[in-house]
PDB file of C-alpha atoms in Angstrom:
ATOM      1  CA  UNK R   1       4.786 -36.903  -3.080  1.00  0.00           C
ATOM      2  CA  UNK R   2       5.653 -35.609   0.473  1.00  0.00           C
ATOM      3  CA  UNK R   3       9.211 -34.173  -0.201  1.00  0.00           C
ATOM      4  CA  UNK R   4       9.811 -34.172   3.628  1.00  0.00           C
ATOM      5  CA  UNK R   5      10.068 -38.117   3.325  1.00  0.00           C
ATOM      6  CA  UNK R   6      13.011 -37.938   0.736  1.00  0.00           C
ATOM      7  CA  UNK R   7      16.298 -38.912   2.046  1.00  0.00           C
ATOM      8  CA  UNK R   8      18.030 -36.964  -0.966  1.00  0.00           C
ATOM      9  CA  UNK R   9      16.736 -34.023  -2.606  1.00  0.00           C
ATOM     10  CA  UNK R  10      13.898 -34.823  -5.172  1.00  0.00           C
ATOM     11  CA  UNK R  11      12.424 -32.517  -7.577  1.00  0.00           C
ATOM     12  CA  UNK R  12       8.995 -30.847  -7.065  1.00  0.00           C
ATOM     13  CA  UNK R  13       6.192 -32.177  -9.211  1.00  0.00           C
ATOM     14  CA  UNK R  14       4.491 -30.337 -11.937  1.00  0.00           C
ATOM     15  CA  UNK R  15       1.257 -31.413 -13.721  1.00  0.00           C
ATOM     16  CA  UNK R  16       1.536 -31.383 -17.376  1.00  0.00           C
ATOM     17  CA  UNK R  17      -1.529 -31.934 -19.776  1.00  0.00           C
ATOM     18  CA  UNK R  18      -0.492 -34.079 -22.735  1.00  0.00           C
ATOM     19  CA  UNK R  19      -2.138 -36.573 -24.942  1.00  0.00           C
ATOM     20  CA  UNK R  20      -5.578 -36.240 -23.110  1.00  0.00           C
ATOM     21  CA  UNK R  21      -4.259 -37.016 -19.552  1.00  0.00           C
ATOM     22  CA  UNK R  22      -2.311 -35.131 -16.810  1.00  0.00           C
ATOM     23  CA  UNK R  23       0.923 -36.323 -16.109  1.00  0.00           C
ATOM     24  CA  UNK R  24       2.808 -35.692 -12.770  1.00  0.00           C
ATOM     25  CA  UNK R  25       6.272 -34.737 -13.988  1.00  0.00           C
ATOM     26  CA  UNK R  26       9.468 -34.432 -11.959  1.00  0.00           C
ATOM     27  CA  UNK R  27      11.815 -32.087 -13.942  1.00  0.00           C
ATOM     28  CA  UNK R  28      15.476 -31.157 -13.001  1.00  0.00           C
ATOM     29  CA  UNK R  29      18.427 -29.299 -14.777  1.00  0.00           C
ATOM     30  CA  UNK R  30      16.507 -26.444 -16.384  1.00  0.00           C
ATOM     31  CA  UNK R  31      19.843 -24.751 -16.953  1.00  0.00           C
ATOM     32  CA  UNK R  32      20.586 -27.682 -19.255  1.00  0.00           C
ATOM     33  CA  UNK R  33      17.919 -26.880 -21.787  1.00  0.00           C
ATOM     34  CA  UNK R  34      18.526 -28.635 -25.248  1.00  0.00           C
ATOM     35  CA  UNK R  35      20.000 -31.768 -23.763  1.00  0.00           C
ATOM     36  CA  UNK R  36      17.086 -33.629 -22.500  1.00  0.00           C
ATOM     37  CA  UNK R  37      16.901 -37.344 -20.977  1.00  0.00           C
ATOM     38  CA  UNK R  38      13.381 -38.894 -20.148  1.00  0.00           C
ATOM     39  CA  UNK R  39      13.310 -41.553 -17.347  1.00  0.00           C
ATOM     40  CA  UNK R  40      10.563 -43.999 -17.497  1.00  0.00           C
ATOM     41  CA  UNK R  41       9.708 -46.070 -14.377  1.00  0.00           C
ATOM     42  CA  UNK R  42       8.129 -49.475 -14.643  1.00  0.00           C
ATOM     43  CA  UNK R  43       5.505 -51.366 -12.156  1.00  0.00           C
ATOM     44  CA  UNK R  44       4.957 -50.880  -9.325  1.00  0.00           C
ATOM     45  CA  UNK R  45       7.003 -48.025  -9.189  1.00  0.00           C
ATOM     46  CA  UNK R  46       7.151 -44.327  -9.792  1.00  0.00           C
ATOM     47  CA  UNK R  47       9.455 -41.693 -11.035  1.00  0.00           C
ATOM     48  CA  UNK R  48      10.830 -41.548  -7.401  1.00  0.00           C
ATOM     49  CA  UNK R  49      12.874 -44.931  -8.362  1.00  0.00           C
ATOM     50  CA  UNK R  50      15.388 -42.465 -10.265  1.00  0.00           C
ATOM     51  CA  UNK R  51      16.015 -40.529  -7.163  1.00  0.00           C
ATOM     52  CA  UNK R  52      19.988 -41.483  -7.040  1.00  0.00           C
ATOM     53  CA  UNK R  53      20.385 -41.050 -10.937  1.00  0.00           C
ATOM     54  CA  UNK R  54      18.738 -37.702 -11.112  1.00  0.00           C
ATOM     55  CA  UNK R  55      21.382 -35.518  -9.459  1.00  0.00           C
ATOM     56  CA  UNK R  56      24.260 -37.115 -11.410  1.00  0.00           C
ATOM     57  CA  UNK R  57      22.441 -36.678 -14.674  1.00  0.00           C
ATOM     58  CA  UNK R  58      21.974 -33.098 -14.146  1.00  0.00           C
ATOM     59  CA  UNK R  59      25.389 -32.446 -12.944  1.00  0.00           C
ATOM     60  CA  UNK R  60      26.482 -34.207 -16.215  1.00  0.00           C
ATOM     61  CA  UNK R  61      24.532 -31.648 -18.182  1.00  0.00           C
ATOM     62  CA  UNK R  62      21.240 -33.263 -18.636  1.00  0.00           C
ATOM     63  CA  UNK R  63      17.619 -31.820 -18.755  1.00  0.00           C
ATOM     64  CA  UNK R  64      15.954 -34.478 -16.756  1.00  0.00           C
ATOM     65  CA  UNK R  65      12.204 -35.391 -17.412  1.00  0.00           C
ATOM     66  CA  UNK R  66      10.840 -38.002 -15.083  1.00  0.00           C
ATOM     67  CA  UNK R  67       6.977 -38.572 -15.343  1.00  0.00           C
ATOM     68  CA  UNK R  68       4.942 -40.523 -13.330  1.00  0.00           C
ATOM     69  CA  UNK R  69       3.338 -42.375 -16.092  1.00  0.00           C
ATOM     70  CA  UNK R  70      -0.620 -42.654 -16.708  1.00  0.00           C
ATOM     71  CA  UNK R  71      -1.979 -44.836 -13.807  1.00  0.00           C
ATOM     72  CA  UNK R  72       0.628 -43.742 -11.337  1.00  0.00           C
ATOM     73  CA  UNK R  73       0.936 -41.319  -8.617  1.00  0.00           C
ATOM     74  CA  UNK R  74      -1.272 -38.023  -9.300  1.00  0.00           C
ATOM     75  CA  UNK R  75      -1.173 -38.747 -12.998  1.00  0.00           C
ATOM     76  CA  UNK R  76      -4.546 -39.382 -14.575  1.00  0.00           C
ATOM     77  CA  UNK R  77      -5.950 -42.994 -14.355  1.00  0.00           C
ATOM     78  CA  UNK R  78      -8.233 -43.829 -17.262  1.00  0.00           C
ATOM     79  CA  UNK R  79     -10.853 -46.276 -16.444  1.00  0.00           C
ATOM     80  CA  UNK R  80     -10.703 -48.003 -19.887  1.00  0.00           C
ATOM     81  CA  UNK R  81      -8.151 -51.015 -20.099  1.00  0.00           C
ATOM     82  CA  UNK R  82      -7.375 -49.967 -23.885  1.00  0.00           C
ATOM     83  CA  UNK R  83      -6.468 -46.244 -22.662  1.00  0.00           C
ATOM     84  CA  UNK R  84      -3.130 -48.152 -21.285  1.00  0.00           C
ATOM     85  CA  UNK R  85      -1.967 -49.868 -24.580  1.00  0.00           C
ATOM     86  CA  UNK R  86       1.317 -49.027 -26.111  1.00  0.00           C
ATOM     87  CA  UNK R  87      -0.090 -46.466 -28.364  1.00  0.00           C
ATOM     88  CA  UNK R  88      -1.223 -44.474 -25.484  1.00  0.00           C
ATOM     89  CA  UNK R  89       1.711 -44.734 -23.320  1.00  0.00           C
ATOM     90  CA  UNK R  90       4.159 -43.855 -26.208  1.00  0.00           C
ATOM     91  CA  UNK R  91       1.963 -41.109 -27.376  1.00  0.00           C
ATOM     92  CA  UNK R  92       2.363 -39.580 -23.642  1.00  0.00           C
ATOM     93  CA  UNK R  93       6.107 -39.507 -24.149  1.00  0.00           C
ATOM     94  CA  UNK R  94       5.894 -38.051 -27.753  1.00  0.00           C
ATOM     95  CA  UNK R  95       3.560 -35.492 -26.477  1.00  0.00           C
ATOM     96  CA  UNK R  96       5.791 -34.723 -23.397  1.00  0.00           C
ATOM     97  CA  UNK R  97       8.739 -34.042 -25.901  1.00  0.00           C
ATOM     98  CA  UNK R  98       6.242 -31.563 -27.706  1.00  0.00           C
ATOM     99  CA  UNK R  99       5.563 -29.807 -24.423  1.00  0.00           C
ATOM    100  CA  UNK R 100       8.948 -29.141 -23.788  1.00  0.00           C
ATOM    101  CA  UNK R 101       9.895 -28.039 -27.305  1.00  0.00           C
ATOM    102  CA  UNK R 102      12.242 -31.165 -28.081  1.00  0.00           C
ATOM    103  CA  UNK R 103      12.335 -33.118 -31.401  1.00  0.00           C
ATOM    104  CA  UNK R 104      14.495 -35.995 -29.809  1.00  0.00           C
ATOM    105  CA  UNK R 105      15.685 -37.078 -26.526  1.00  0.00           C
ATOM    106  CA  UNK R 106      17.578 -39.881 -24.832  1.00  0.00           C
ATOM    107  CA  UNK R 107      15.495 -42.420 -23.068  1.00  0.00           C
ATOM    108  CA  UNK R 108      16.103 -44.441 -20.022  1.00  0.00           C
ATOM    109  CA  UNK R 109      13.727 -47.071 -18.856  1.00  0.00           C
ATOM    110  CA  UNK R 110      13.482 -49.762 -16.019  1.00  0.00           C
ATOM    111  CA  UNK R 111      11.303 -52.810 -16.070  1.00  0.00           C
ATOM    112  CA  UNK R 112       7.733 -51.920 -18.014  1.00  0.00           C
ATOM    113  CA  UNK R 113       9.422 -48.554 -18.469  1.00  0.00           C
ATOM    114  CA  UNK R 114      12.241 -50.398 -20.497  1.00  0.00           C
ATOM    115  CA  UNK R 115       9.356 -51.984 -22.708  1.00  0.00           C
ATOM    116  CA  UNK R 116       7.572 -48.572 -23.358  1.00  0.00           C
ATOM    117  CA  UNK R 117      11.150 -47.025 -24.170  1.00  0.00           C
ATOM    118  CA  UNK R 118      11.887 -49.967 -26.579  1.00  0.00           C
ATOM    119  CA  UNK R 119       8.489 -49.554 -28.281  1.00  0.00           C
ATOM    120  CA  UNK R 120       8.757 -45.817 -28.465  1.00  0.00           C
ATOM    121  CA  UNK R 121      11.864 -46.199 -30.166  1.00  0.00           C
ATOM    122  CA  UNK R 122      10.137 -48.690 -32.761  1.00  0.00           C
ATOM    123  CA  UNK R 123       7.021 -46.253 -33.187  1.00  0.00           C
ATOM    124  CA  UNK R 124       8.992 -42.945 -33.009  1.00  0.00           C
ATOM    125  CA  UNK R 125      12.508 -43.789 -34.195  1.00  0.00           C
ATOM    126  CA  UNK R 126      13.193 -40.182 -35.344  1.00  0.00           C
ATOM    127  CA  UNK R 127      12.738 -38.921 -31.782  1.00  0.00           C
ATOM    128  CA  UNK R 128      15.194 -41.274 -30.081  1.00  0.00           C
ATOM    129  CA  UNK R 129      18.780 -40.541 -29.914  1.00  0.00           C
ATOM    130  CA  UNK R 130      19.790 -43.203 -27.502  1.00  0.00           C
ATOM    131  CA  UNK R 131      18.365 -46.129 -25.349  1.00  0.00           C
ATOM    132  CA  UNK R 132      19.306 -47.329 -21.788  1.00  0.00           C
ATOM    133  CA  UNK R 133      17.088 -50.112 -20.509  1.00  0.00           C
ATOM    134  CA  UNK R 134      17.463 -51.693 -17.118  1.00  0.00           C
ATOM    135  CA  UNK R 135      16.233 -55.356 -16.299  1.00  0.00           C
ATOM    136  CA  UNK R 136      13.981 -55.817 -19.515  1.00  0.00           C
ATOM    137  CA  UNK R 137      15.707 -56.481 -22.745  1.00  0.00           C
ATOM    138  CA  UNK R 138      14.046 -56.045 -26.003  1.00  0.00           C
ATOM    139  CA  UNK R 139      11.091 -58.288 -26.325  1.00  0.00           C
ATOM    140  CA  UNK R 140      10.992 -59.839 -29.690  1.00  0.00           C
ATOM    141  CA  UNK R 141       7.662 -60.170 -31.174  1.00  0.00           C
ATOM    142  CA  UNK R 142       7.383 -63.689 -32.259  1.00  0.00           C
ATOM    143  CA  UNK R 143       4.775 -65.691 -34.124  1.00  0.00           C
ATOM    144  CA  UNK R 144       2.336 -65.994 -31.242  1.00  0.00           C
ATOM    145  CA  UNK R 145       0.948 -63.028 -29.200  1.00  0.00           C
ATOM    146  CA  UNK R 146       2.699 -62.523 -26.074  1.00  0.00           C
ATOM    147  CA  UNK R 147       0.171 -63.419 -23.331  1.00  0.00           C
ATOM    148  CA  UNK R 148      -0.842 -66.572 -25.475  1.00  0.00           C
ATOM    149  CA  UNK R 149       2.692 -67.534 -25.408  1.00  0.00           C
ATOM    150  CA  UNK R 150       3.240 -67.101 -21.759  1.00  0.00           C
ATOM    151  CA  UNK R 151      -0.042 -68.997 -20.938  1.00  0.00           C
ATOM    152  CA  UNK R 152       1.197 -71.788 -23.004  1.00  0.00           C
ATOM    153  CA  UNK R 153       4.556 -72.018 -21.674  1.00  0.00           C
ATOM    154  CA  UNK R 154       4.247 -70.572 -17.882  1.00  0.00           C
ATOM    155  CA  UNK R 155       0.597 -71.459 -17.252  1.00  0.00           C
ATOM    156  CA  UNK R 156      -2.501 -69.589 -16.155  1.00  0.00           C
ATOM    157  CA  UNK R 157      -1.111 -68.747 -12.695  1.00  0.00           C
ATOM    158  CA  UNK R 158       1.773 -66.771 -14.127  1.00  0.00           C
ATOM    159  CA  UNK R 159       1.106 -63.053 -13.126  1.00  0.00           C
ATOM    160  CA  UNK R 160       0.767 -61.649 -16.594  1.00  0.00           C
ATOM    161  CA  UNK R 161      -1.728 -64.334 -17.278  1.00  0.00           C
ATOM    162  CA  UNK R 162      -3.534 -64.136 -13.936  1.00  0.00           C
ATOM    163  CA  UNK R 163      -3.888 -60.224 -14.263  1.00  0.00           C
ATOM    164  CA  UNK R 164      -5.886 -60.904 -17.606  1.00  0.00           C
ATOM    165  CA  UNK R 165      -7.914 -64.152 -16.544  1.00  0.00           C
ATOM    166  CA  UNK R 166      -8.887 -62.966 -13.186  1.00  0.00           C
ATOM    167  CA  UNK R 167      -9.291 -58.953 -13.590  1.00  0.00           C
ATOM    168  CA  UNK R 168      -9.512 -57.328 -10.221  1.00  0.00           C
ATOM    169  CA  UNK R 169      -8.320 -60.418  -8.085  1.00  0.00           C
ATOM    170  CA  UNK R 170      -4.742 -59.280  -7.696  1.00  0.00           C
ATOM    171  CA  UNK R 171      -5.610 -55.523  -7.598  1.00  0.00           C
ATOM    172  CA  UNK R 172      -7.690 -56.027  -4.485  1.00  0.00           C
ATOM    173  CA  UNK R 173      -4.930 -57.751  -2.769  1.00  0.00           C
ATOM    174  CA  UNK R 174      -2.028 -55.261  -3.522  1.00  0.00           C
ATOM    175  CA  UNK R 175      -4.698 -52.358  -2.651  1.00  0.00           C
ATOM    176  CA  UNK R 176      -5.458 -53.653   0.754  1.00  0.00           C
ATOM    177  CA  UNK R 177      -1.590 -53.277   2.150  1.00  0.00           C
ATOM    178  CA  UNK R 178       0.356 -51.485  -0.365  1.00  0.00           C
ATOM    179  CA  UNK R 179       3.072 -50.983   2.058  1.00  0.00           C
ATOM    180  CA  UNK R 180       3.310 -54.443   2.877  1.00  0.00           C
ATOM    181  CA  UNK R 181       3.435 -55.494  -0.840  1.00  0.00           C
ATOM    182  CA  UNK R 182       6.092 -52.979  -1.796  1.00  0.00           C
ATOM    183  CA  UNK R 183       8.062 -53.754   1.266  1.00  0.00           C
ATOM    184  CA  UNK R 184       7.797 -57.579   0.508  1.00  0.00           C
ATOM    185  CA  UNK R 185       8.561 -56.901  -3.263  1.00  0.00           C
ATOM    186  CA  UNK R 186      11.520 -54.419  -2.970  1.00  0.00           C
ATOM    187  CA  UNK R 187      14.234 -56.587  -1.638  1.00  0.00           C
ATOM    188  CA  UNK R 188      17.986 -56.871  -1.422  1.00  0.00           C
ATOM    189  CA  UNK R 189      20.060 -60.069  -1.327  1.00  0.00           C
ATOM    190  CA  UNK R 190      17.182 -62.382  -1.954  1.00  0.00           C
ATOM    191  CA  UNK R 191      18.392 -66.102  -2.606  1.00  0.00           C
ATOM    192  CA  UNK R 192      17.422 -67.429  -5.737  1.00  0.00           C
ATOM    193  CA  UNK R 193      14.573 -70.100  -5.201  1.00  0.00           C
ATOM    194  CA  UNK R 194      12.522 -72.209  -7.294  1.00  0.00           C
ATOM    195  CA  UNK R 195       9.038 -70.644  -8.080  1.00  0.00           C
ATOM    196  CA  UNK R 196       6.131 -71.619  -5.595  1.00  0.00           C
ATOM    197  CA  UNK R 197       2.829 -72.908  -6.755  1.00  0.00           C
ATOM    198  CA  UNK R 198       0.076 -70.197  -7.191  1.00  0.00           C
ATOM    199  CA  UNK R 199       0.160 -66.652  -8.518  1.00  0.00           C
ATOM    200  CA  UNK R 200       3.470 -65.517  -7.250  1.00  0.00           C
ATOM    201  CA  UNK R 201       2.844 -61.885  -6.580  1.00  0.00           C
ATOM    202  CA  UNK R 202      -0.168 -62.469  -4.391  1.00  0.00           C
ATOM    203  CA  UNK R 203       1.718 -64.712  -2.454  1.00  0.00           C
ATOM    204  CA  UNK R 204       4.388 -61.944  -2.009  1.00  0.00           C
ATOM    205  CA  UNK R 205       1.792 -59.348  -1.063  1.00  0.00           C
ATOM    206  CA  UNK R 206       0.594 -61.720   1.781  1.00  0.00           C
ATOM    207  CA  UNK R 207       3.940 -63.139   2.937  1.00  0.00           C
ATOM    208  CA  UNK R 208       4.657 -62.385   6.562  1.00  0.00           C
ATOM    209  CA  UNK R 209       8.408 -63.420   6.305  1.00  0.00           C
ATOM    210  CA  UNK R 210       9.726 -62.344   3.042  1.00  0.00           C
ATOM    211  CA  UNK R 211      13.547 -63.168   2.275  1.00  0.00           C
ATOM    212  CA  UNK R 212      16.477 -61.104   1.689  1.00  0.00           C
ATOM    213  CA  UNK R 213      16.470 -57.733   3.323  1.00  0.00           C
ATOM    214  CA  UNK R 214      14.354 -54.565   2.753  1.00  0.00           C
ATOM    215  CA  UNK R 215      15.686 -52.462  -0.184  1.00  0.00           C
ATOM    216  CA  UNK R 216      13.628 -49.330   1.149  1.00  0.00           C
ATOM    217  CA  UNK R 217      14.170 -47.304   4.057  1.00  0.00           C
ATOM    218  CA  UNK R 218      11.216 -46.277   6.371  1.00  0.00           C
ATOM    219  CA  UNK R 219      10.956 -42.822   4.504  1.00  0.00           C
ATOM    220  CA  UNK R 220      11.285 -44.086   1.268  1.00  0.00           C
ATOM    221  CA  UNK R 221       8.739 -47.042   1.883  1.00  0.00           C
ATOM    222  CA  UNK R 222       6.214 -44.013   2.966  1.00  0.00           C
ATOM    223  CA  UNK R 223       6.696 -42.292  -0.590  1.00  0.00           C
ATOM    224  CA  UNK R 224       5.707 -45.524  -2.277  1.00  0.00           C
ATOM    225  CA  UNK R 225       2.808 -46.188   0.244  1.00  0.00           C
ATOM    226  CA  UNK R 226       1.422 -42.646   0.018  1.00  0.00           C
ATOM    227  CA  UNK R 227       1.540 -42.687  -3.845  1.00  0.00           C
ATOM    228  CA  UNK R 228      -0.248 -46.264  -4.177  1.00  0.00           C
ATOM    229  CA  UNK R 229      -2.706 -45.511  -1.603  1.00  0.00           C
ATOM    230  CA  UNK R 230      -3.829 -42.735  -3.385  1.00  0.00           C
ATOM    231  CA  UNK R 231      -3.659 -44.486  -6.961  1.00  0.00           C
ATOM    232  CA  UNK R 232      -4.174 -47.987  -6.295  1.00  0.00           C
ATOM    233  CA  UNK R 233      -2.428 -50.656  -8.557  1.00  0.00           C
ATOM    234  CA  UNK R 234      -5.306 -51.113 -11.252  1.00  0.00           C
ATOM    235  CA  UNK R 235      -3.745 -48.336 -13.597  1.00  0.00           C
ATOM    236  CA  UNK R 236      -0.436 -49.993 -13.482  1.00  0.00           C
ATOM    237  CA  UNK R 237      -1.801 -53.391 -13.849  1.00  0.00           C
ATOM    238  CA  UNK R 238      -3.780 -52.465 -16.804  1.00  0.00           C
ATOM    239  CA  UNK R 239      -0.591 -52.195 -18.772  1.00  0.00           C
ATOM    240  CA  UNK R 240      -0.460 -55.888 -18.551  1.00  0.00           C
ATOM    241  CA  UNK R 241      -3.713 -56.394 -19.821  1.00  0.00           C
ATOM    242  CA  UNK R 242      -2.825 -54.799 -23.120  1.00  0.00           C
ATOM    243  CA  UNK R 243       0.141 -57.022 -23.900  1.00  0.00           C
ATOM    244  CA  UNK R 244      -1.734 -59.120 -26.729  1.00  0.00           C
ATOM    245  CA  UNK R 245      -3.181 -55.740 -28.115  1.00  0.00           C
ATOM    246  CA  UNK R 246       0.390 -54.348 -28.184  1.00  0.00           C
ATOM    247  CA  UNK R 247       1.736 -57.519 -30.177  1.00  0.00           C
ATOM    248  CA  UNK R 248      -0.643 -56.649 -32.683  1.00  0.00           C
ATOM    249  CA  UNK R 249      -0.223 -52.696 -32.368  1.00  0.00           C
ATOM    250  CA  UNK R 250       3.511 -53.298 -33.132  1.00  0.00           C
ATOM    251  CA  UNK R 251       2.903 -55.623 -36.148  1.00  0.00           C
ATOM    252  CA  UNK R 252       3.973 -53.051 -38.814  1.00  0.00           C
ATOM    253  CA  UNK R 253       6.979 -51.480 -36.973  1.00  0.00           C
ATOM    254  CA  UNK R 254      10.572 -51.901 -38.130  1.00  0.00           C
ATOM    255  CA  UNK R 255      11.460 -54.566 -35.362  1.00  0.00           C
ATOM    256  CA  UNK R 256      15.309 -53.457 -35.379  1.00  0.00           C
ATOM    257  CA  UNK R 257      16.377 -50.784 -32.773  1.00  0.00           C
ATOM    258  CA  UNK R 258      19.017 -49.004 -34.737  1.00  0.00           C
ATOM    259  CA  UNK R 259      20.028 -46.363 -32.009  1.00  0.00           C
ATOM    260  CA  UNK R 260      23.025 -46.905 -29.633  1.00  0.00           C
ATOM    261  CA  UNK R 261      21.656 -48.761 -26.559  1.00  0.00           C
ATOM    262  CA  UNK R 262      22.813 -50.027 -23.286  1.00  0.00           C
ATOM    263  CA  UNK R 263      21.270 -53.084 -21.453  1.00  0.00           C
ATOM    264  CA  UNK R 264      21.850 -53.295 -17.755  1.00  0.00           C
ATOM    265  CA  UNK R 265      20.827 -56.775 -15.957  1.00  0.00           C
ATOM    266  CA  UNK R 266      20.834 -57.813 -12.446  1.00  0.00           C
ATOM    267  CA  UNK R 267      22.419 -61.495 -12.038  1.00  0.00           C
ATOM    268  CA  UNK R 268      19.688 -61.907  -9.295  1.00  0.00           C
ATOM    269  CA  UNK R 269      16.731 -60.643 -11.380  1.00  0.00           C
ATOM    270  CA  UNK R 270      14.116 -63.174 -12.261  1.00  0.00           C
ATOM    271  CA  UNK R 271      13.717 -61.356 -15.478  1.00  0.00           C
ATOM    272  CA  UNK R 272      15.385 -63.605 -18.115  1.00  0.00           C
ATOM    273  CA  UNK R 273      18.484 -62.358 -19.877  1.00  0.00           C
ATOM    274  CA  UNK R 274      18.046 -62.169 -23.696  1.00  0.00           C
ATOM    275  CA  UNK R 275      20.234 -64.449 -25.795  1.00  0.00           C
ATOM    276  CA  UNK R 276      19.421 -62.807 -29.072  1.00  0.00           C
ATOM    277  CA  UNK R 277      19.400 -59.040 -28.057  1.00  0.00           C
ATOM    278  CA  UNK R 278      22.093 -58.171 -30.507  1.00  0.00           C
ATOM    279  CA  UNK R 279      20.043 -59.523 -33.393  1.00  0.00           C
ATOM    280  CA  UNK R 280      17.257 -56.880 -32.810  1.00  0.00           C
ATOM    281  CA  UNK R 281      19.533 -54.333 -31.108  1.00  0.00           C
ATOM    282  CA  UNK R 282      22.787 -54.373 -33.156  1.00  0.00           C
ATOM    283  CA  UNK R 283      24.378 -51.243 -31.421  1.00  0.00           C
ATOM    284  CA  UNK R 284      23.826 -52.645 -27.803  1.00  0.00           C
ATOM    285  CA  UNK R 285      26.352 -53.085 -25.033  1.00  0.00           C
ATOM    286  CA  UNK R 286      25.402 -55.294 -22.035  1.00  0.00           C
ATOM    287  CA  UNK R 287      26.315 -54.937 -18.397  1.00  0.00           C
ATOM    288  CA  UNK R 288      25.423 -57.027 -15.370  1.00  0.00           C
ATOM    289  CA  UNK R 289      25.698 -56.123 -11.748  1.00  0.00           C
ATOM    290  CA  UNK R 290      25.158 -58.337  -8.656  1.00  0.00           C
ATOM    291  CA  UNK R 291      21.678 -57.097  -8.178  1.00  0.00           C
ATOM    292  CA  UNK R 292      18.049 -57.935  -8.040  1.00  0.00           C
ATOM    293  CA  UNK R 293      15.615 -56.442 -10.081  1.00  0.00           C
ATOM    294  CA  UNK R 294      15.521 -53.046  -8.777  1.00  0.00           C
ATOM    295  CA  UNK R 295      19.336 -52.516  -9.890  1.00  0.00           C
ATOM    296  CA  UNK R 296      19.143 -48.654 -10.145  1.00  0.00           C
ATOM    297  CA  UNK R 297      18.148 -48.707  -6.306  1.00  0.00           C
ATOM    298  CA  UNK R 298      20.159 -51.586  -5.152  1.00  0.00           C
ATOM    299  CA  UNK R 299      23.368 -50.898  -7.137  1.00  0.00           C
ATOM    300  CA  UNK R 300      22.935 -47.183  -7.287  1.00  0.00           C
ATOM    301  CA  UNK R 301      26.521 -45.980  -7.600  1.00  0.00           C
ATOM    302  CA  UNK R 302      27.536 -48.620 -10.172  1.00  0.00           C
ATOM    303  CA  UNK R 303      24.338 -48.221 -12.324  1.00  0.00           C
ATOM    304  CA  UNK R 304      24.726 -44.408 -12.359  1.00  0.00           C
ATOM    305  CA  UNK R 305      28.266 -44.722 -13.304  1.00  0.00           C
ATOM    306  CA  UNK R 306      27.770 -46.953 -15.864  1.00  0.00           C
ATOM    307  CA  UNK R 307      24.966 -44.981 -17.499  1.00  0.00           C
ATOM    308  CA  UNK R 308      27.173 -41.574 -17.335  1.00  0.00           C
ATOM    309  CA  UNK R 309      30.252 -43.441 -18.829  1.00  0.00           C
ATOM    310  CA  UNK R 310      28.217 -44.958 -21.695  1.00  0.00           C
ATOM    311  CA  UNK R 311      26.387 -41.664 -22.570  1.00  0.00           C
ATOM    312  CA  UNK R 312      29.815 -40.013 -22.701  1.00  0.00           C
ATOM    313  CA  UNK R 313      31.241 -42.500 -24.852  1.00  0.00           C
ATOM    314  CA  UNK R 314      27.999 -42.261 -27.354  1.00  0.00           C
ATOM    315  CA  UNK R 315      27.059 -38.741 -27.611  1.00  0.00           C
ATOM    316  CA  UNK R 316      23.812 -37.881 -28.825  1.00  0.00           C
ATOM    317  CA  UNK R 317      23.512 -37.274 -32.564  1.00  0.00           C
TER     318      UNK R 317
END
């Protein structure tokens, strides 16, 4: 990342070799060693998404560890699709804790990062103190593999399904103009509209008159454009291409999240709220803000304050 484009201070990157890949990690609060918090971005996103939360977390006494996960930024982008399954993604986090000498940590995740954090908690429960999830609630495993269920209910043009049925098609569209795609996707004050026919994200990437207002400044957009020009979008999309594989890999895990958890929704987010969250996450608190999908950026102060207040009320074990 070019730190000169940052409008607020952002940590310098360190490349750390863990679990057979190099991860680009942004670390802050070394003086708070012993009180780790790991921040996990989603798709298409970067560790940079946490730029508004990192200074406040450091000031509150946390050692912040925010990786660009495999497939993103300057982190390794394996060629094989299966190298992005949930065992590899959570294995990266476990190895990252080992690198820093931590047995346990608090984890915060947004979007796909939330899915990884929920899954990490299922697969490595002894390594998680607390969970904060933004946008994506816990995804119950159900009787049918996730992609099969989505195709049956939402059709073959639904982007999860399209990524799998037509590999490479969406990737090429996004790669062609990464700045336009990100700028069209990262919006605030978008009106809630019925879905259009076709593959929605491809339509978003090509849109010449997106609704709402840009969420990112020119400098912030430049950070995303530079990162995705370098990495492309395929690595991150490969996370979606493992969803059925993940369904099988999680079959033997205890499906209950026992740790204290905070779930933050955006009221304008297209991601559906879970009506059965407490059945799988009994120690959860739920909050909602008048926000779209990128709640930690759009409602930065409210989100940061809510996280800090909840962490203070639910100290790590």
